[in-house]
Amino acid sequence: MKIAIGCDHAGPALKAEIMTHFDEKGFEYVDFGIQEGEKADYPDKAKEVCEKVAAGEFDRAVLICGTGIGMSMCANKIKGIRAACCSDYFSAKYTRAHNDANVLCIGARVVGAGLAIELVDVFLDTQFEGGRHQRRVDKISELEK
Ligand code: RB5
């Protein structure tokens, strides 16, 4: 699985913790920045990363801003993106199982690194259940037209 990760200026420290975890697990990922000391507006970073996911260059993405909300609002404007802002384990699991979410947004000012890593892990590990949920996800795609 190819993973993209990016953040605005609220997120470099949490992004670094998540990337250390990816390194330990041997996950394949690309860091789209930004790094500590840099500045980025979350709509720009969401667009940069999500266009790569929508184009099929990455299977999933993790986006981090202060709340996770700005990133998720922007990500969901990109056709083909189903982004979820999660700060609890259940939501991170079921947005994969039921919504087939492909982007996880996390608030660096909302959750600590320990929980963030749990959220990322369950998001990456959980398979879409399909079945009746496929019909609903198809209806999300219809809304994009
Ligand atoms: C940046 O200061 C902050 O507004 C942003 O990271 C995010 O929380 C927006 O949703």
PDB file of C-alpha atoms and ligand atoms in Angstrom:
ATOM      1  CA  MET A   1       0.000   0.000   0.000  1.00  0.00           C
ATOM      2  CA  LYS A   2       1.336   3.417  -0.964  1.00  0.00           C
ATOM      3  CA  ILE A   3       0.645   6.154   1.554  1.00  0.00           C
ATOM      4  CA  ALA A   4       0.929   9.936   1.192  1.00  0.00           C
ATOM      5  CA  ILE A   5       1.287  12.149   4.245  1.00  0.00           C
ATOM      6  CA  GLY A   6       1.173  15.919   4.532  1.00  0.00           C
ATOM      7  CA  CYS A   7       0.399  18.720   6.939  1.00  0.00           C
ATOM      8  CA  ASP A   8       0.192  22.457   7.423  1.00  0.00           C
ATOM      9  CA  HIS A   9       2.246  24.362  10.011  1.00  0.00           C
ATOM     10  CA  ALA A  10       0.201  22.885  12.885  1.00  0.00           C
ATOM     11  CA  GLY A  11       1.291  19.363  12.026  1.00  0.00           C
ATOM     12  CA  PRO A  12       5.034  18.782  11.489  1.00  0.00           C
ATOM     13  CA  ALA A  13       5.687  17.322  14.946  1.00  0.00           C
ATOM     14  CA  LEU A  14       2.792  14.862  14.755  1.00  0.00           C
ATOM     15  CA  LYS A  15       3.644  14.030  11.141  1.00  0.00           C
ATOM     16  CA  ALA A  16       7.190  13.193  12.225  1.00  0.00           C
ATOM     17  CA  GLU A  17       5.872  10.832  14.929  1.00  0.00           C
ATOM     18  CA  ILE A  18       3.618   9.076  12.421  1.00  0.00           C
ATOM     19  CA  MET A  19       6.451   8.754   9.891  1.00  0.00           C
ATOM     20  CA  THR A  20       8.712   7.234  12.546  1.00  0.00           C
ATOM     21  CA  HIS A  21       5.950   4.689  13.118  1.00  0.00           C
ATOM     22  CA  PHE A  22       5.713   4.038   9.360  1.00  0.00           C
ATOM     23  CA  ASP A  23       9.476   3.506   9.249  1.00  0.00           C
ATOM     24  CA  GLU A  24       9.288   1.027  12.121  1.00  0.00           C
ATOM     25  CA  LYS A  25       6.503  -0.872  10.385  1.00  0.00           C
ATOM     26  CA  GLY A  26       8.191  -0.769   6.989  1.00  0.00           C
ATOM     27  CA  PHE A  27       5.315   1.082   5.329  1.00  0.00           C
ATOM     28  CA  GLU A  28       5.857   2.700   1.946  1.00  0.00           C
ATOM     29  CA  TYR A  29       5.066   6.411   2.135  1.00  0.00           C
ATOM     30  CA  VAL A  30       5.926   9.787   0.662  1.00  0.00           C
ATOM     31  CA  ASP A  31       6.222  12.898   2.820  1.00  0.00           C
ATOM     32  CA  PHE A  32       4.636  15.900   1.112  1.00  0.00           C
ATOM     33  CA  GLY A  33       5.760  18.218   3.918  1.00  0.00           C
ATOM     34  CA  ILE A  34       5.736  20.652   5.402  1.00  0.00           C
ATOM     35  CA  GLN A  35       8.590  20.575   7.871  1.00  0.00           C
ATOM     36  CA  GLU A  36       9.035  22.379  11.182  1.00  0.00           C
ATOM     37  CA  GLY A  37       9.588  26.107  10.638  1.00  0.00           C
ATOM     38  CA  GLU A  38       7.783  26.195   7.270  1.00  0.00           C
ATOM     39  CA  LYS A  39       4.287  27.548   6.615  1.00  0.00           C
ATOM     40  CA  ALA A  40       1.512  26.174   4.415  1.00  0.00           C
ATOM     41  CA  ASP A  41      -2.182  26.873   4.021  1.00  0.00           C
ATOM     42  CA  TYR A  42      -4.132  23.659   4.533  1.00  0.00           C
ATOM     43  CA  PRO A  43      -6.172  24.016   1.285  1.00  0.00           C
ATOM     44  CA  ASP A  44      -2.957  24.011  -0.737  1.00  0.00           C
ATOM     45  CA  LYS A  45      -1.567  20.914   0.979  1.00  0.00           C
ATOM     46  CA  ALA A  46      -4.899  19.074   0.820  1.00  0.00           C
ATOM     47  CA  LYS A  47      -5.103  19.768  -2.936  1.00  0.00           C
ATOM     48  CA  GLU A  48      -1.502  18.690  -3.585  1.00  0.00           C
ATOM     49  CA  VAL A  49      -1.861  15.394  -1.722  1.00  0.00           C
ATOM     50  CA  CYS A  50      -5.438  14.501  -2.663  1.00  0.00           C
ATOM     51  CA  GLU A  51      -4.898  15.032  -6.376  1.00  0.00           C
ATOM     52  CA  LYS A  52      -2.198  12.348  -6.171  1.00  0.00           C
ATOM     53  CA  VAL A  53      -4.583   9.968  -4.381  1.00  0.00           C
ATOM     54  CA  ALA A  54      -7.383  10.691  -6.857  1.00  0.00           C
ATOM     55  CA  ALA A  55      -4.959  10.010  -9.730  1.00  0.00           C
ATOM     56  CA  GLY A  56      -4.189   6.587  -8.267  1.00  0.00           C
ATOM     57  CA  GLU A  57      -0.588   7.366  -7.332  1.00  0.00           C
ATOM     58  CA  PHE A  58      -1.338   6.581  -3.688  1.00  0.00           C
ATOM     59  CA  ASP A  59      -3.823   4.240  -2.026  1.00  0.00           C
ATOM     60  CA  ARG A  60      -4.358   6.297   1.111  1.00  0.00           C
ATOM     61  CA  ALA A  61      -3.342   9.622   2.600  1.00  0.00           C
ATOM     62  CA  VAL A  62      -2.970  11.078   6.053  1.00  0.00           C
ATOM     63  CA  LEU A  63      -3.442  14.839   6.345  1.00  0.00           C
ATOM     64  CA  ILE A  64      -2.769  16.811   9.501  1.00  0.00           C
ATOM     65  CA  CYS A  65      -3.746  20.346  10.442  1.00  0.00           C
ATOM     66  CA  GLY A  66      -4.675  21.924  13.765  1.00  0.00           C
ATOM     67  CA  THR A  67      -8.155  20.456  13.992  1.00  0.00           C
ATOM     68  CA  GLY A  68      -8.138  18.077  11.027  1.00  0.00           C
ATOM     69  CA  ILE A  69     -11.317  19.815   9.913  1.00  0.00           C
ATOM     70  CA  GLY A  70      -9.852  22.272   7.401  1.00  0.00           C
ATOM     71  CA  MET A  71      -7.937  19.489   5.694  1.00  0.00           C
ATOM     72  CA  SER A  72     -11.031  17.276   5.531  1.00  0.00           C
ATOM     73  CA  MET A  73     -13.206  20.071   4.113  1.00  0.00           C
ATOM     74  CA  CYS A  74     -10.710  20.699   1.340  1.00  0.00           C
ATOM     75  CA  ALA A  75      -9.933  17.045   0.669  1.00  0.00           C
ATOM     76  CA  ASN A  76     -13.608  16.280   0.133  1.00  0.00           C
ATOM     77  CA  LYS A  77     -13.783  18.897  -2.632  1.00  0.00           C
ATOM     78  CA  ILE A  78     -11.488  16.720  -4.762  1.00  0.00           C
ATOM     79  CA  LYS A  79     -13.340  14.230  -6.950  1.00  0.00           C
ATOM     80  CA  GLY A  80     -12.695  10.663  -5.841  1.00  0.00           C
ATOM     81  CA  ILE A  81     -11.645  11.611  -2.325  1.00  0.00           C
ATOM     82  CA  ARG A  82     -13.548  10.373   0.695  1.00  0.00           C
ATOM     83  CA  ALA A  83     -11.854  12.043   3.641  1.00  0.00           C
ATOM     84  CA  ALA A  84     -12.730  11.593   7.299  1.00  0.00           C
ATOM     85  CA  CYS A  85     -11.587  13.727  10.200  1.00  0.00           C
ATOM     86  CA  CYS A  86     -11.245  11.314  13.118  1.00  0.00           C
ATOM     87  CA  SER A  87     -10.278  11.648  16.740  1.00  0.00           C
ATOM     88  CA  ASP A  88     -11.647   8.328  17.986  1.00  0.00           C
ATOM     89  CA  TYR A  89     -10.835   4.722  17.152  1.00  0.00           C
ATOM     90  CA  PHE A  90     -14.376   3.666  16.216  1.00  0.00           C
ATOM     91  CA  SER A  91     -14.749   6.395  13.582  1.00  0.00           C
ATOM     92  CA  ALA A  92     -11.331   5.676  12.068  1.00  0.00           C
ATOM     93  CA  LYS A  93     -12.260   1.996  11.764  1.00  0.00           C
ATOM     94  CA  TYR A  94     -15.765   2.407  10.394  1.00  0.00           C
ATOM     95  CA  THR A  95     -15.015   5.168   7.958  1.00  0.00           C
ATOM     96  CA  ARG A  96     -12.921   2.496   6.232  1.00  0.00           C
ATOM     97  CA  ALA A  97     -15.370  -0.376   6.736  1.00  0.00           C
ATOM     98  CA  HIS A  98     -18.489   1.533   5.691  1.00  0.00           C
ATOM     99  CA  ASN A  99     -17.435   4.674   3.776  1.00  0.00           C
ATOM    100  CA  ASP A 100     -14.322   3.274   2.042  1.00  0.00           C
ATOM    101  CA  ALA A 101     -12.543   6.467   3.116  1.00  0.00           C
ATOM    102  CA  ASN A 102      -9.215   6.996   1.392  1.00  0.00           C
ATOM    103  CA  VAL A 103      -7.964   9.987   3.372  1.00  0.00           C
ATOM    104  CA  LEU A 104      -7.634  10.252   7.150  1.00  0.00           C
ATOM    105  CA  CYS A 105      -7.462  13.761   8.594  1.00  0.00           C
ATOM    106  CA  ILE A 106      -6.145  14.293  12.096  1.00  0.00           C
ATOM    107  CA  GLY A 107      -6.059  17.369  14.321  1.00  0.00           C
ATOM    108  CA  ALA A 108      -2.600  17.824  15.795  1.00  0.00           C
ATOM    109  CA  ARG A 109      -4.102  20.155  18.410  1.00  0.00           C
ATOM    110  CA  VAL A 110      -6.852  17.650  19.226  1.00  0.00           C
ATOM    111  CA  VAL A 111      -5.187  14.267  19.658  1.00  0.00           C
ATOM    112  CA  GLY A 112      -1.797  13.203  21.015  1.00  0.00           C
ATOM    113  CA  ALA A 113       0.706  11.120  19.101  1.00  0.00           C
ATOM    114  CA  GLY A 114      -0.256   7.860  20.808  1.00  0.00           C
ATOM    115  CA  LEU A 115      -3.889   8.092  19.764  1.00  0.00           C
ATOM    116  CA  ALA A 116      -2.988   9.455  16.324  1.00  0.00           C
ATOM    117  CA  ILE A 117      -0.884   6.364  15.638  1.00  0.00           C
ATOM    118  CA  GLU A 118      -3.747   4.098  16.758  1.00  0.00           C
ATOM    119  CA  LEU A 119      -6.064   5.973  14.386  1.00  0.00           C
ATOM    120  CA  VAL A 120      -3.641   5.639  11.482  1.00  0.00           C
ATOM    121  CA  ASP A 121      -3.088   1.934  12.158  1.00  0.00           C
ATOM    122  CA  VAL A 122      -6.760   1.018  12.284  1.00  0.00           C
ATOM    123  CA  PHE A 123      -7.475   3.205   9.251  1.00  0.00           C
ATOM    124  CA  LEU A 124      -4.789   1.424   7.226  1.00  0.00           C
ATOM    125  CA  ASP A 125      -5.647  -2.064   8.502  1.00  0.00           C
ATOM    126  CA  THR A 126      -9.409  -2.029   8.041  1.00  0.00           C
ATOM    127  CA  GLN A 127     -10.914  -3.321   4.797  1.00  0.00           C
ATOM    128  CA  PHE A 128     -14.006  -1.843   3.161  1.00  0.00           C
ATOM    129  CA  GLU A 129     -16.925  -4.216   3.787  1.00  0.00           C
ATOM    130  CA  GLY A 130     -18.611  -3.609   0.428  1.00  0.00           C
ATOM    131  CA  GLY A 131     -22.094  -5.127   0.105  1.00  0.00           C
ATOM    132  CA  ARG A 132     -24.806  -2.654   1.065  1.00  0.00           C
ATOM    133  CA  HIS A 133     -22.094  -0.092   1.802  1.00  0.00           C
ATOM    134  CA  GLN A 134     -20.949  -0.156  -1.828  1.00  0.00           C
ATOM    135  CA  ARG A 135     -24.345   1.167  -2.918  1.00  0.00           C
ATOM    136  CA  ARG A 136     -24.002   4.072  -0.504  1.00  0.00           C
ATOM    137  CA  VAL A 137     -20.440   4.846  -1.524  1.00  0.00           C
ATOM    138  CA  ASP A 138     -21.619   4.818  -5.154  1.00  0.00           C
ATOM    139  CA  LYS A 139     -24.168   7.447  -4.135  1.00  0.00           C
ATOM    140  CA  ILE A 140     -21.350   9.591  -2.736  1.00  0.00           C
ATOM    141  CA  SER A 141     -19.752   9.396  -6.181  1.00  0.00           C
ATOM    142  CA  GLU A 142     -23.077  10.415  -7.748  1.00  0.00           C
ATOM    143  CA  LEU A 143     -23.013  13.569  -5.624  1.00  0.00           C
ATOM    144  CA  GLU A 144     -19.752  14.532  -7.280  1.00  0.00           C
ATOM    145  CA  LYS A 145     -21.417  14.801 -10.699  1.00  0.00           C
TER     146      LYS A 145
HETATM  147  C1  RB5 B   1      -3.770  26.789  11.279  1.00  0.00           C
HETATM  148  O1  RB5 B   1      -3.390  27.656  12.301  1.00  0.00           O
HETATM  149  C2  RB5 B   1      -5.112  26.153  11.570  1.00  0.00           C
HETATM  150  O2  RB5 B   1      -6.132  27.056  11.345  1.00  0.00           O
HETATM  151  C3  RB5 B   1      -5.282  24.916  10.728  1.00  0.00           C
HETATM  152  O3  RB5 B   1      -4.233  24.057  11.010  1.00  0.00           O
HETATM  153  C4  RB5 B   1      -6.510  24.058  10.892  1.00  0.00           C
HETATM  154  O4  RB5 B   1      -6.808  23.842  12.220  1.00  0.00           O
HETATM  155  C5  RB5 B   1      -7.677  24.399  10.104  1.00  0.00           C
HETATM  156  O5  RB5 B   1      -8.652  23.627  10.043  1.00  0.00           O
END
